[in-house]
Coordinates of C-alpha atoms and ligand atoms in Angstrom, one line a residue:
M7 CA -10.8 -11.0 12.1
T8 CA -10.3 -13.5 14.9
K9 CA -7.4 -15.8 15.8
S10 CA -7.2 -19.3 14.4
E11 CA -4.6 -21.6 13.0
R12 CA -6.4 -22.7 9.8
K13 CA -7.2 -19.2 8.6
R14 CA -5.7 -17.9 5.4
F15 CA -4.6 -14.3 5.1
M16 CA -3.1 -14.1 1.6
V17 CA -1.9 -11.6 -0.9
M18 CA -1.7 -12.0 -4.7
L19 CA 1.3 -10.0 -6.0
G20 CA 2.5 -9.5 -9.6
P21 CA 2.7 -7.0 -12.4
P22 CA -0.3 -5.8 -14.4
G23 CA -1.6 -8.7 -16.5
A24 CA 0.1 -11.4 -14.5
G25 CA -3.3 -13.1 -13.9
K26 CA -3.9 -11.9 -10.3
G27 CA -7.6 -11.3 -10.8
T28 CA -8.0 -14.5 -12.9
Q29 CA -6.3 -16.7 -10.3
A30 CA -7.7 -14.8 -7.2
V31 CA -11.3 -15.7 -8.2
K32 CA -10.4 -19.4 -8.3
V33 CA -8.2 -19.4 -5.1
A34 CA -10.9 -17.5 -3.1
K35 CA -13.5 -20.0 -4.2
R36 CA -11.3 -23.0 -3.4
Y37 CA -10.5 -21.7 0.1
L38 CA -13.9 -20.1 0.8
I39 CA -12.4 -16.7 1.5
P40 CA -13.4 -13.3 0.1
H41 CA -11.4 -12.0 -2.9
I42 CA -10.7 -8.3 -2.3
S43 CA -9.4 -6.4 -5.3
T44 CA -8.6 -2.7 -4.8
G45 CA -8.7 -2.2 -8.5
D46 CA -12.3 -3.6 -8.6
I47 CA -13.3 -1.4 -5.7
F48 CA -12.0 1.7 -7.5
R49 CA -13.7 0.8 -10.8
A50 CA -17.0 0.2 -9.0
A51 CA -16.7 3.5 -7.3
I52 CA -16.0 5.3 -10.6
K53 CA -19.0 3.5 -12.2
E54 CA -21.2 4.6 -9.3
G55 CA -19.9 8.2 -9.4
T56 CA -19.1 8.2 -5.7
E57 CA -16.6 10.6 -4.0
L58 CA -14.0 7.8 -3.9
G59 CA -14.6 7.2 -7.6
R60 CA -14.1 11.0 -8.3
K61 CA -10.8 10.9 -6.4
A62 CA -9.5 7.7 -7.9
K63 CA -10.4 8.3 -11.6
Q64 CA -7.4 10.4 -12.6
Y65 CA -5.0 7.9 -11.1
L66 CA -6.6 4.9 -12.8
D67 CA -6.8 6.6 -16.2
S68 CA -3.1 7.5 -16.2
G69 CA -1.9 4.2 -14.6
E70 CA -0.5 5.9 -11.5
L71 CA -1.2 4.7 -8.0
V72 CA -4.0 6.1 -5.9
P73 CA -2.4 7.7 -2.8
D74 CA -1.5 5.3 0.0
S75 CA -3.7 6.9 2.7
V76 CA -6.8 6.5 0.5
V77 CA -6.1 2.9 -0.3
T78 CA -5.1 1.8 3.2
D79 CA -8.2 3.3 4.8
I80 CA -10.4 1.3 2.3
V81 CA -8.6 -2.0 2.9
A82 CA -8.5 -1.5 6.7
E83 CA -12.3 -1.0 6.7
R84 CA -13.0 -3.9 4.3
I85 CA -11.0 -6.5 6.2
K86 CA -12.8 -5.7 9.4
K87 CA -16.0 -7.1 7.9
N88 CA -17.4 -10.4 9.2
D89 CA -16.8 -12.3 5.9
C90 CA -13.1 -11.9 6.5
A91 CA -13.2 -14.0 9.7
P92 CA -11.9 -17.1 7.9
G93 CA -9.3 -15.1 6.0
F94 CA -9.1 -13.2 2.8
L95 CA -7.2 -12.9 -0.5
L96 CA -6.0 -9.4 -1.4
D97 CA -5.5 -8.7 -5.1
G98 CA -3.6 -5.6 -6.0
F99 CA -2.9 -4.6 -2.4
P100 CA -0.3 -3.8 -1.1
R101 CA 1.4 -2.0 -3.9
T102 CA 3.9 0.1 -2.1
L103 CA 6.1 -0.4 1.0
P104 CA 4.0 1.9 3.2
Q105 CA 0.9 -0.1 2.2
A106 CA 2.7 -3.4 3.1
E107 CA 3.7 -2.0 6.5
V108 CA 0.2 -0.8 7.3
L109 CA -1.1 -4.3 6.4
D110 CA 1.5 -6.0 8.6
T111 CA 0.5 -3.7 11.5
I112 CA -3.2 -4.4 11.2
L113 CA -2.6 -8.1 10.9
R114 CA -0.2 -8.2 13.8
D115 CA -2.6 -6.2 16.0
N116 CA -5.2 -8.9 15.3
G117 CA -2.9 -11.8 15.8
C118 CA -3.4 -13.0 12.2
P119 CA -0.1 -12.9 10.3
L120 CA 0.0 -13.2 6.5
T121 CA -0.1 -16.9 5.5
A122 CA 1.4 -16.4 2.1
V123 CA 2.2 -13.9 -0.6
I124 CA 1.7 -15.5 -4.0
N125 CA 4.0 -13.7 -6.5
L126 CA 2.9 -14.4 -10.1
T127 CA 5.8 -14.0 -12.6
V128 CA 5.2 -13.4 -16.3
D129 CA 7.5 -12.2 -19.0
R130 CA 7.0 -8.5 -19.9
E131 CA 6.2 -9.1 -23.6
A132 CA 3.4 -11.6 -22.6
L133 CA 2.0 -9.1 -20.1
V134 CA 1.5 -6.4 -22.8
K135 CA -0.1 -9.0 -25.1
R136 CA -2.5 -10.2 -22.4
L137 CA -3.5 -6.7 -21.4
T138 CA -4.2 -5.4 -24.9
A139 CA -6.4 -8.5 -25.5
R140 CA -8.3 -8.4 -22.2
R141 CA -12.0 -7.7 -22.2
T142 CA -14.1 -7.5 -19.0
C143 CA -17.9 -7.9 -18.4
S144 CA -19.5 -4.5 -17.6
D145 CA -22.1 -6.3 -15.4
C146 CA -20.4 -9.2 -13.4
G147 CA -16.7 -8.3 -13.9
E148 CA -15.7 -11.6 -15.5
N149 CA -12.4 -11.4 -17.3
Y150 CA -11.9 -12.6 -20.9
N151 CA -9.1 -12.4 -23.4
I152 CA -9.7 -12.3 -27.1
M153 CA -6.5 -14.4 -27.7
S154 CA -6.4 -16.9 -24.8
K155 CA -9.9 -16.9 -23.3
P156 CA -12.5 -15.6 -25.8
P157 CA -16.2 -15.5 -24.9
K158 CA -18.5 -17.9 -26.8
K159 CA -20.2 -15.0 -28.5
E160 CA -18.1 -11.9 -29.4
G161 CA -18.6 -9.0 -27.0
V162 CA -21.0 -10.9 -24.7
C163 CA -20.3 -12.4 -21.3
D164 CA -20.7 -16.2 -21.2
K165 CA -21.8 -16.1 -17.5
C166 CA -24.4 -13.3 -17.4
G167 CA -24.9 -12.0 -21.0
G168 CA -23.5 -8.6 -20.0
K169 CA -21.6 -6.4 -22.5
L170 CA -17.8 -6.8 -22.6
Y171 CA -15.6 -3.7 -22.6
Q172 CA -12.0 -2.8 -22.8
R173 CA -10.6 -1.2 -19.6
D174 CA -9.6 2.4 -20.2
D175 CA -6.1 1.7 -18.7
D176 CA -5.6 -1.2 -21.2
K177 CA -4.5 1.2 -23.9
R178 CA -0.9 0.8 -25.0
E179 CA 0.6 4.0 -23.5
T180 CA -1.1 3.5 -20.2
I181 CA 0.0 -0.2 -20.1
E182 CA 3.6 0.9 -20.5
N183 CA 3.2 3.4 -17.6
R184 CA 1.5 0.8 -15.4
L185 CA 4.4 -1.6 -16.0
S186 CA 6.9 1.2 -15.0
V187 CA 4.9 2.1 -11.9
Y188 CA 5.0 -1.6 -11.0
E189 CA 8.8 -1.8 -11.4
N190 CA 9.5 1.3 -9.4
Q191 CA 6.9 1.1 -6.6
T192 CA 5.6 -2.4 -6.3
A193 CA 8.5 -4.7 -7.3
P194 CA 10.4 -3.8 -4.1
L195 CA 7.7 -5.7 -2.2
V196 CA 9.1 -9.0 -3.6
A197 CA 12.3 -8.5 -1.5
Y198 CA 10.3 -7.2 1.4
Y199 CA 8.2 -10.4 1.6
Q200 CA 11.2 -12.6 0.8
R201 CA 13.1 -11.3 3.8
S202 CA 10.2 -12.4 6.1
Q203 CA 9.9 -15.7 4.2
R204 CA 6.3 -15.2 3.2
L205 CA 6.9 -15.1 -0.5
V206 CA 5.8 -18.0 -2.8
N207 CA 7.0 -17.5 -6.4
I208 CA 4.7 -19.0 -9.0
S209 CA 5.2 -18.9 -12.7
G210 CA 2.1 -17.3 -14.2
E211 CA 2.9 -18.6 -17.7
G212 CA 1.0 -21.4 -19.4
A213 CA -2.6 -22.4 -19.1
I214 CA -4.8 -20.8 -16.5
E215 CA -5.6 -24.2 -14.9
D216 CA -1.9 -25.1 -14.7
V217 CA -1.1 -21.9 -12.9
F218 CA -4.0 -22.5 -10.5
G219 CA -2.6 -26.1 -9.8
R220 CA 0.8 -24.6 -9.0
I221 CA -0.7 -22.1 -6.6
C222 CA -2.8 -24.8 -4.8
R223 CA 0.2 -27.1 -4.4
A224 CA 2.3 -24.2 -3.1
V225 CA -0.1 -22.9 -0.5
G226 CA -1.4 -26.3 0.5
Ligands
AP5_324 P1 -5.7 -3.3 -10.9 O1 -7.1 -3.5 -11.3 O2 -5.2 -4.1 -9.7 O3 -4.8 -3.6 -12.1 P2 -3.3 -4.2 -12.3 O4 -2.5 -4.5 -11.2 O5 -2.7 -3.4 -13.4 O6 -3.6 -5.7 -12.8 P3 -4.6 -6.1 -13.8 O7 -6.0 -6.2 -13.3 O8 -4.5 -5.3 -15.1 O9 -4.0 -7.6 -14.2 P4 -4.2 -9.0 -13.4 O10 -2.9 -9.4 -12.9 O11 -5.4 -8.9 -12.5 O12 -4.5 -9.9 -14.6 P5 -5.9 -10.6 -15.2 O13 -6.2 -11.8 -14.3 O14 -6.9 -9.6 -15.4 O15 -5.4 -1.8 -10.6 C1 -5.9 -0.8 -11.5 C2 -5.5 0.6 -11.0 O16 -6.1 0.8 -9.7 C3 -4.0 0.8 -10.7 O17 -3.3 1.2 -11.9 C4 -4.1 2.0 -9.7 O18 -4.4 3.2 -10.3 C5 -5.3 1.6 -8.8 N1 -4.9 0.8 -7.7 C6 -5.4 -0.5 -7.4 N2 -4.9 -1.0 -6.3 C7 -4.1 0.0 -5.8 C8 -3.3 0.1 -4.6 N3 -3.1 -0.9 -3.8 N4 -2.6 1.3 -4.5 C9 -2.7 2.3 -5.3 N5 -3.5 2.3 -6.4 C10 -4.1 1.1 -6.7 O19 -5.4 -11.1 -16.6 C11 -5.0 -10.3 -17.6 C12 -5.5 -10.8 -19.0 O20 -4.7 -12.0 -19.2 C13 -6.9 -11.3 -19.0 O21 -7.5 -11.1 -20.3 C14 -6.9 -12.8 -18.7 O22 -8.0 -13.5 -19.3 C15 -5.5 -13.2 -19.3 N6 -4.9 -14.3 -18.7 C16 -4.8 -14.5 -17.3 N7 -4.1 -15.6 -17.1 C17 -3.7 -16.1 -18.3 C18 -2.9 -17.2 -18.7 N8 -2.4 -18.0 -17.8 N9 -2.6 -17.3 -20.0 C19 -3.1 -16.4 -20.9 N10 -3.9 -15.4 -20.6 C20 -4.1 -15.2 -19.3
MG325 MG1 -6.8 -7.5 -11.9

């Protein structure tokens, strides 16, 4: 990270299923910054069977949060990399007040304050519907939805031909727990960022392209 005025250090906030991953891919491409998803980092580690994956698996499977110290170390290392010089878009981090405070400290120490926190809002019933219908490519990670964004050929990724799967934490009971964990541990971040005037509330309802248009207009 280095100082500059046109850099974008952004966070995508919102409950499970709000469309953070879907929109983050598009926003990162638009502003030429890396998309850093802590959930994707954990799922990749679990797939590769690394020490981190072994530690994280029980939390992801139950919908609980991975301990703050584990997550903050990973993010601190990741945002030091050269590709983060023009900025970054964090997806799924921070998720607790201690994580937000660590991020603020790192950014302040580097003279790069957060540019915007994009808070995607979606009605709870719609979240459950989206998550139960989500399918993900096991090779490239592309997201689909059997209701709103189906692949051209059932079970096959349009982009790379990889096999689509349903995330283990997209089972009904785990979804309910993830939504409660969000309410109890992550929702307080909305007030935290609002107090420092970094929050941009965006409705995550409607077509994916419409949500993207709203984000672009809001962050400039
Ligand atoms: P993570 O992977 O971050 O999961 P999440 O927050 O539960 O969010 P999701 O990825 O489920 O939803 P999303 O908002 O990205 O929506 P998406 O774009 O896919 O975290 C997983 C786990 O990792 C956590 O439970 C925790 O254990 C651990 N973890 C991660 N970060 C952590 C942290 N910082 N601290 C501690 N633990 C951490 O969209 C959902 C579906 O809806 C898709 O099918 C999509 O196609 C569809 N869709 C998207 N937009 C629309 C639209 N506008 N209209 C209709 N459908 C849409
Ligand atoms: Mg996601």
